[in-house]
Short mmCIF file of C-alpha atoms in Angstrom, two decimals:
data_model
loop_
_atom_site.label_atom_id
_atom_site.label_comp_id
_atom_site.label_asym_id
_atom_site.label_seq_id
_atom_site.Cartn_x
_atom_site.Cartn_y
_atom_site.Cartn_z
CA MET A 1 95.55 86.96 117.21
CA ARG A 2 93.88 83.55 116.96
CA ALA A 3 90.52 85.08 117.82
CA ARG A 4 90.98 87.66 115.11
CA ARG A 5 91.86 85.00 112.56
CA ARG A 6 88.83 82.99 113.60
CA HIS A 7 86.53 85.96 113.14
CA LEU A 8 88.11 86.83 109.80
CA SER A 9 87.55 83.24 108.70
CA MET A 10 83.92 83.53 109.75
CA LEU A 11 83.66 86.78 107.80
CA GLY A 12 85.09 85.04 104.74
CA ALA A 13 82.58 82.22 105.09
CA LEU A 14 79.72 84.68 105.29
CA CYS A 15 80.99 86.48 102.21
CA ALA A 16 81.20 83.15 100.41
CA LEU A 17 77.52 82.59 101.14
CA LEU A 18 76.79 85.66 99.05
CA LEU A 19 78.29 83.86 96.09
CA LEU A 20 75.95 80.91 96.44
CA PRO A 21 73.14 80.76 93.89
CA THR A 22 70.55 81.51 96.57
CA TYR A 23 70.12 85.06 95.35
CA ALA A 24 70.21 84.44 91.64
CA HIS A 25 67.74 86.73 89.92
CA ALA A 26 67.04 84.55 86.89
CA HIS A 27 64.47 81.93 87.84
CA GLY A 28 63.99 78.75 85.89
CA HIS A 29 61.22 78.77 83.31
CA LEU A 30 59.78 76.46 80.70
CA VAL A 31 61.59 76.79 77.38
CA ARG A 32 59.80 74.16 75.30
CA ALA A 33 57.74 71.04 75.73
CA ARG A 34 56.50 68.05 73.78
CA PRO A 35 53.56 68.06 73.49
CA GLY A 36 53.79 71.83 73.84
CA PRO A 37 51.45 74.65 74.85
CA GLY A 38 48.56 74.95 72.43
CA ASP A 39 49.52 71.90 70.38
CA THR A 40 46.95 69.73 68.65
CA ILE A 41 48.43 66.28 68.15
CA ARG A 42 47.15 63.23 66.30
CA VAL A 43 49.33 60.59 67.92
CA ALA A 44 48.82 59.74 71.58
CA PRO A 45 52.01 60.76 73.42
CA ARG A 46 53.82 58.18 75.49
CA THR A 47 55.99 60.74 77.28
CA LEU A 48 55.87 64.34 78.42
CA ARG A 49 59.16 66.15 77.79
CA LEU A 50 59.63 69.56 79.40
CA GLN A 51 62.82 71.53 78.84
CA PHE A 52 63.67 74.35 81.24
CA SER A 53 66.12 77.23 81.19
CA GLU A 54 68.18 75.55 83.90
CA ALA A 55 68.68 72.05 85.19
CA PRO A 56 65.80 71.13 87.54
CA GLU A 57 66.33 69.44 90.88
CA LEU A 58 64.50 66.14 90.60
CA ALA A 59 63.60 66.10 94.31
CA MET A 60 61.86 69.48 93.99
CA SER A 61 60.14 69.01 90.62
CA SER A 62 56.85 67.48 89.59
CA ILE A 63 54.63 67.04 86.53
CA ARG A 64 50.90 66.33 86.53
CA LEU A 65 48.68 65.46 83.59
CA VAL A 66 44.98 66.25 84.03
CA ASP A 67 42.10 65.54 81.65
CA VAL A 68 39.19 67.84 80.90
CA GLN A 69 37.20 66.41 83.84
CA GLY A 70 40.03 67.28 86.22
CA ARG A 71 41.12 63.68 86.74
CA ASP A 72 44.80 62.94 87.13
CA ILE A 73 46.36 60.69 84.51
CA ARG A 74 48.83 58.24 86.01
CA LEU A 75 52.44 59.01 85.18
CA LEU A 76 55.57 57.05 85.94
CA PRO A 77 58.18 58.61 88.26
CA LEU A 78 59.98 61.61 86.84
CA ARG A 79 63.41 61.21 85.33
CA ILE A 80 66.07 63.45 83.85
CA ASP A 81 66.84 63.05 80.17
CA ALA A 82 70.14 61.24 79.67
CA ASP A 83 71.18 63.73 76.99
CA SER A 84 70.21 66.95 78.75
CA ALA A 85 70.05 67.77 82.46
CA ARG A 86 67.51 70.51 81.66
CA VAL A 87 64.85 68.11 80.39
CA LEU A 88 62.29 66.44 82.66
CA ILE A 89 60.56 63.35 81.32
CA ALA A 90 57.34 61.78 82.58
CA ASP A 91 56.32 58.52 80.90
CA ILE A 92 52.63 57.87 80.24
CA PRO A 93 52.00 54.13 80.75
CA GLU A 94 48.50 54.09 79.21
CA LEU A 95 47.16 55.34 75.91
CA LEU A 96 45.30 58.63 76.20
CA ALA A 97 41.78 59.11 74.91
CA PRO A 98 41.11 62.03 72.57
CA GLY A 99 40.42 65.30 74.32
CA ARG A 100 41.99 68.31 75.97
CA TYR A 101 44.69 67.77 78.59
CA THR A 102 46.43 70.09 81.01
CA VAL A 103 50.08 69.72 81.99
CA ARG A 104 50.86 71.20 85.41
CA TRP A 105 54.52 71.48 86.24
CA GLN A 106 56.73 72.63 89.05
CA MET A 107 60.49 72.95 89.04
CA ALA A 108 63.31 74.37 91.09
CA GLY A 109 66.93 74.68 90.05
CA ARG A 110 70.00 74.60 92.25
CA ASP A 111 69.11 78.07 93.53
CA GLY A 112 66.01 76.47 95.06
CA HIS A 113 63.55 79.01 93.69
CA PRO A 114 60.38 77.05 92.88
CA MET A 115 58.38 78.01 89.80
CA HIS A 116 55.17 76.46 88.56
CA GLY A 117 52.88 76.73 85.58
CA GLN A 118 50.50 74.90 83.31
CA TYR A 119 49.50 74.62 79.68
CA ASP A 120 46.98 72.75 77.55
CA PHE A 121 47.25 70.51 74.53
CA VAL A 122 44.61 68.64 72.55
CA LEU A 123 44.65 65.05 71.37
CA ALA A 124 42.59 65.05 68.19
CA ALA A 125 39.48 62.90 67.83
CA ASP A 126 40.96 60.86 64.96
CA THR A 127 43.84 59.67 67.15
CA ALA A 128 42.63 56.07 67.19
CA ARG A 129 43.49 55.66 63.50
CA ALA A 130 47.03 56.79 64.22
CA VAL A 131 47.75 54.73 67.33
CA GLY A 132 45.72 51.60 66.55
CA PRO A 133 47.03 48.45 64.86
CA ALA A 134 48.39 49.06 61.42
CA VAL A 135 45.93 48.01 58.68
CA PRO A 136 47.54 47.29 55.31
CA SER A 137 46.23 49.59 52.67
CA PRO A 138 47.44 49.83 49.09
CA ILE A 139 46.76 53.54 48.99
CA ALA A 140 48.29 54.45 52.36
CA THR A 141 50.82 57.21 51.76
CA THR A 142 51.04 58.93 55.16
CA PRO A 143 53.28 57.80 58.02
CA ALA A 144 51.74 56.49 61.24
CA ALA A 145 53.06 59.43 63.23
CA ALA A 146 51.33 62.54 61.97
CA PRO A 147 53.10 65.84 62.55
CA ILE A 148 52.07 68.21 65.30
CA VAL A 149 49.51 70.76 64.16
CA ARG A 150 49.51 74.16 65.80
CA ASP A 151 46.20 75.47 67.03
CA SER A 152 45.17 78.87 68.33
CA LEU A 153 44.64 77.66 71.89
CA PRO A 154 45.65 80.02 74.68
CA ALA A 155 48.95 78.89 76.14
CA GLN A 156 49.83 79.72 79.73
CA THR A 157 53.21 78.41 80.77
CA HIS A 158 53.56 80.21 84.10
CA LEU A 159 50.98 80.81 86.79
CA ALA A 160 50.91 84.03 88.76
CA GLU A 161 48.59 82.39 91.29
CA GLY A 162 49.83 80.16 94.05
CA PHE A 163 52.88 80.33 96.25
CA ASP A 164 56.31 80.17 94.64
CA SER A 165 59.56 82.13 94.46
CA GLU A 166 57.79 85.17 92.96
CA SER A 167 55.17 85.41 95.71
CA SER A 168 55.47 88.50 97.90
CA THR A 169 55.91 86.54 101.15
CA TYR A 170 58.68 84.42 99.66
CA VAL A 171 60.45 87.51 98.30
CA ILE A 172 60.19 89.32 101.66
CA VAL A 173 61.71 86.34 103.50
CA ARG A 174 64.62 86.25 101.07
CA TRP A 175 65.26 89.98 101.42
CA VAL A 176 65.14 89.82 105.23
CA HIS A 177 67.64 86.97 105.07
CA PHE A 178 69.88 88.96 102.74
CA ILE A 179 69.71 92.10 104.91
CA GLY A 180 70.52 90.10 108.04
CA LEU A 181 73.54 88.61 106.30
CA LEU A 182 74.78 92.04 105.25
CA VAL A 183 74.33 93.44 108.77
CA VAL A 184 76.36 90.58 110.26
CA ILE A 185 79.13 91.07 107.73
CA GLY A 186 79.11 94.83 108.30
CA GLY A 187 79.29 94.52 112.08
CA VAL A 188 82.08 91.94 112.05
CA ALA A 189 84.06 93.83 109.42
CA PHE A 190 83.79 97.12 111.32
CA TYR A 191 84.85 95.52 114.61
CA TRP A 192 87.86 93.60 113.30
CA LEU A 193 88.99 95.60 110.30
CA VAL A 194 88.12 99.22 111.08
CA LEU A 195 88.54 99.30 114.86
CA GLY A 196 91.53 96.99 114.64
CA ARG A 197 93.39 99.45 112.44
CA VAL A 198 92.58 102.58 114.42
CA HIS A 199 93.37 100.98 117.77
CA GLN A 200 96.74 102.63 117.91
CA ALA A 201 95.51 105.99 116.65
CA ASP A 202 94.82 108.97 118.86
CA LEU A 203 91.45 107.78 120.19
CA THR A 204 90.31 107.62 123.76
CA ASP A 205 89.51 104.31 125.38
CA SER A 206 85.92 105.37 125.92
CA VAL A 207 85.41 106.01 122.19
CA MET A 208 86.98 102.68 121.32
CA GLN A 209 84.86 100.81 123.85
CA GLU A 210 81.66 102.53 122.76
CA SER A 211 82.40 101.80 119.09
CA ALA A 212 83.21 98.18 119.88
CA VAL A 213 79.98 97.76 121.87
CA ARG A 214 77.93 99.25 119.04
CA ALA A 215 79.64 97.07 116.44
CA ARG A 216 78.97 93.95 118.50
CA SER A 217 75.36 95.01 119.03
CA VAL A 218 74.86 95.51 115.31
CA ALA A 219 76.44 92.14 114.54
CA LEU A 220 74.29 90.38 117.16
CA MET A 221 71.16 92.07 115.83
CA GLY A 222 72.04 90.94 112.32
CA ALA A 223 72.77 87.42 113.58
CA PHE A 224 69.35 87.23 115.24
CA LEU A 225 67.66 88.53 112.09
CA LEU A 226 69.65 86.08 110.00
CA ALA A 227 68.74 83.13 112.24
CA VAL A 228 65.03 83.94 112.12
CA ALA A 229 65.12 84.47 108.36
CA THR A 230 67.05 81.25 107.81
CA ILE A 231 64.37 79.23 109.59
CA ALA A 232 61.61 81.18 107.82
CA ARG A 233 63.29 80.55 104.46
CA LEU A 234 63.30 76.81 105.12
CA PHE A 235 59.56 76.71 105.79
CA ALA A 236 58.79 79.16 102.95
CA GLN A 237 60.66 76.87 100.58
CA TRP A 238 58.81 73.85 101.92
CA ALA A 239 55.44 75.59 101.64
CA ALA A 240 56.15 76.67 98.06
CA LEU A 241 57.09 73.15 97.02
CA ARG A 242 54.14 71.51 98.78
CA ALA A 243 51.65 74.06 97.42
CA ASN A 244 52.11 72.92 93.84
CA ALA A 245 53.49 69.38 94.18
CA ASP A 246 51.60 66.49 92.62
CA ASP A 247 51.91 64.65 95.95
CA PRO A 248 52.34 67.17 98.80
CA ALA A 249 52.64 64.41 101.40
CA ALA A 250 55.74 63.06 99.65
CA MET A 251 57.47 66.45 99.75
CA SER A 252 58.94 66.15 103.23
CA LEU A 253 61.51 68.43 104.85
CA CYS A 254 64.07 65.63 104.81
CA VAL A 255 63.65 65.07 101.08
CA MET A 256 63.94 68.78 100.38
CA VAL A 257 66.99 69.36 102.59
CA LEU A 258 68.93 66.17 101.95
CA GLY A 259 67.95 65.53 98.34
CA SER A 260 68.58 68.88 96.66
CA GLY A 261 71.37 71.37 96.07
CA TRP A 262 69.30 74.05 97.78
CA GLY A 263 69.07 71.90 100.91
CA HIS A 264 72.81 71.26 100.92
CA ALA A 265 73.47 75.01 100.64
CA TRP A 266 71.03 75.65 103.50
CA LEU A 267 72.84 73.12 105.70
CA LEU A 268 76.17 74.74 104.81
CA GLU A 269 74.78 78.12 105.86
CA VAL A 270 73.49 76.76 109.16
CA GLY A 271 76.84 75.11 109.81
CA ALA A 272 78.68 78.36 109.15
#
C-alpha cells in the first residue's frame, strides 16, 4: 500500500509539472520601446526603455546599443522598472552623437523561452542644440525636449535568424521532453490505476504479469527519454541565451539555473 501511495504521489508530481509554464505557447515579445522602432528623435536619450508582453527574467535578458559602425555603446547594468515588472531599462551614461543606432534585445520570461530582436532609431543631426547648454533667447518658444518624430524607417522587432525558443532544434527538444513526460505518466498510470483495479477480475496471472512488464517497460522507456530530453533542454536553453547575449561569457549555467524562474523549475523537475 505504501509503495502504491508513493507511486501515486510521483504521478501527481509529474502531472503538476505539466502545469508549469514550461510549455506556454505565448512567448514574450516587445510591446513598445522608447526610443522605439523607426523613431527619429531630437534629444539624446539617457535611457532605453523596453516593455514586453510579460515580465522578463533579469538574469536571462540583455540589451545592446550599437552605432552605425557596429561599435557597442556602453550601457549600465540592466534594471527592472520600479513601476512595471515588464519594463527593462538600460541607462546610457554618455551623450550619444547624431546618427543611426540599433537596439538589440533578448528576453526570457518565467517560462524560460528566450526571444531576441532588434530595431533602429535615428538621433537627428540637430541634436546638439537640444542637449547642449541652454542659451537665453528672447524669441525661444519651443521646449528643450522636442517631441519624437516618426520616420518611415523599416522596423524589425523580432529576428527569425539565430537560435531561440522558435528555432527548430529548440522546439524539437521541448517536444521530445513533453512526449517523454507523457509516456512516463501513461506507464505509471496504467500500472497502478488500470492493472490495480482489474487485479481481482477474471484474468490469468500470465496476462497480468505480461501487462505489468509492458507497463513498466513503457514507463522506463519514457523515463530514459525524459532524462535525455531534460539534459538536452538545459543545454539548448543555455545555447539560446548565449547566442544572443551581450556578454556570452557572463551567461553561465549557474547564473541561468540559480538566478531565474526557469532554472528553479528545471531543478524542481530534476528533483521529482
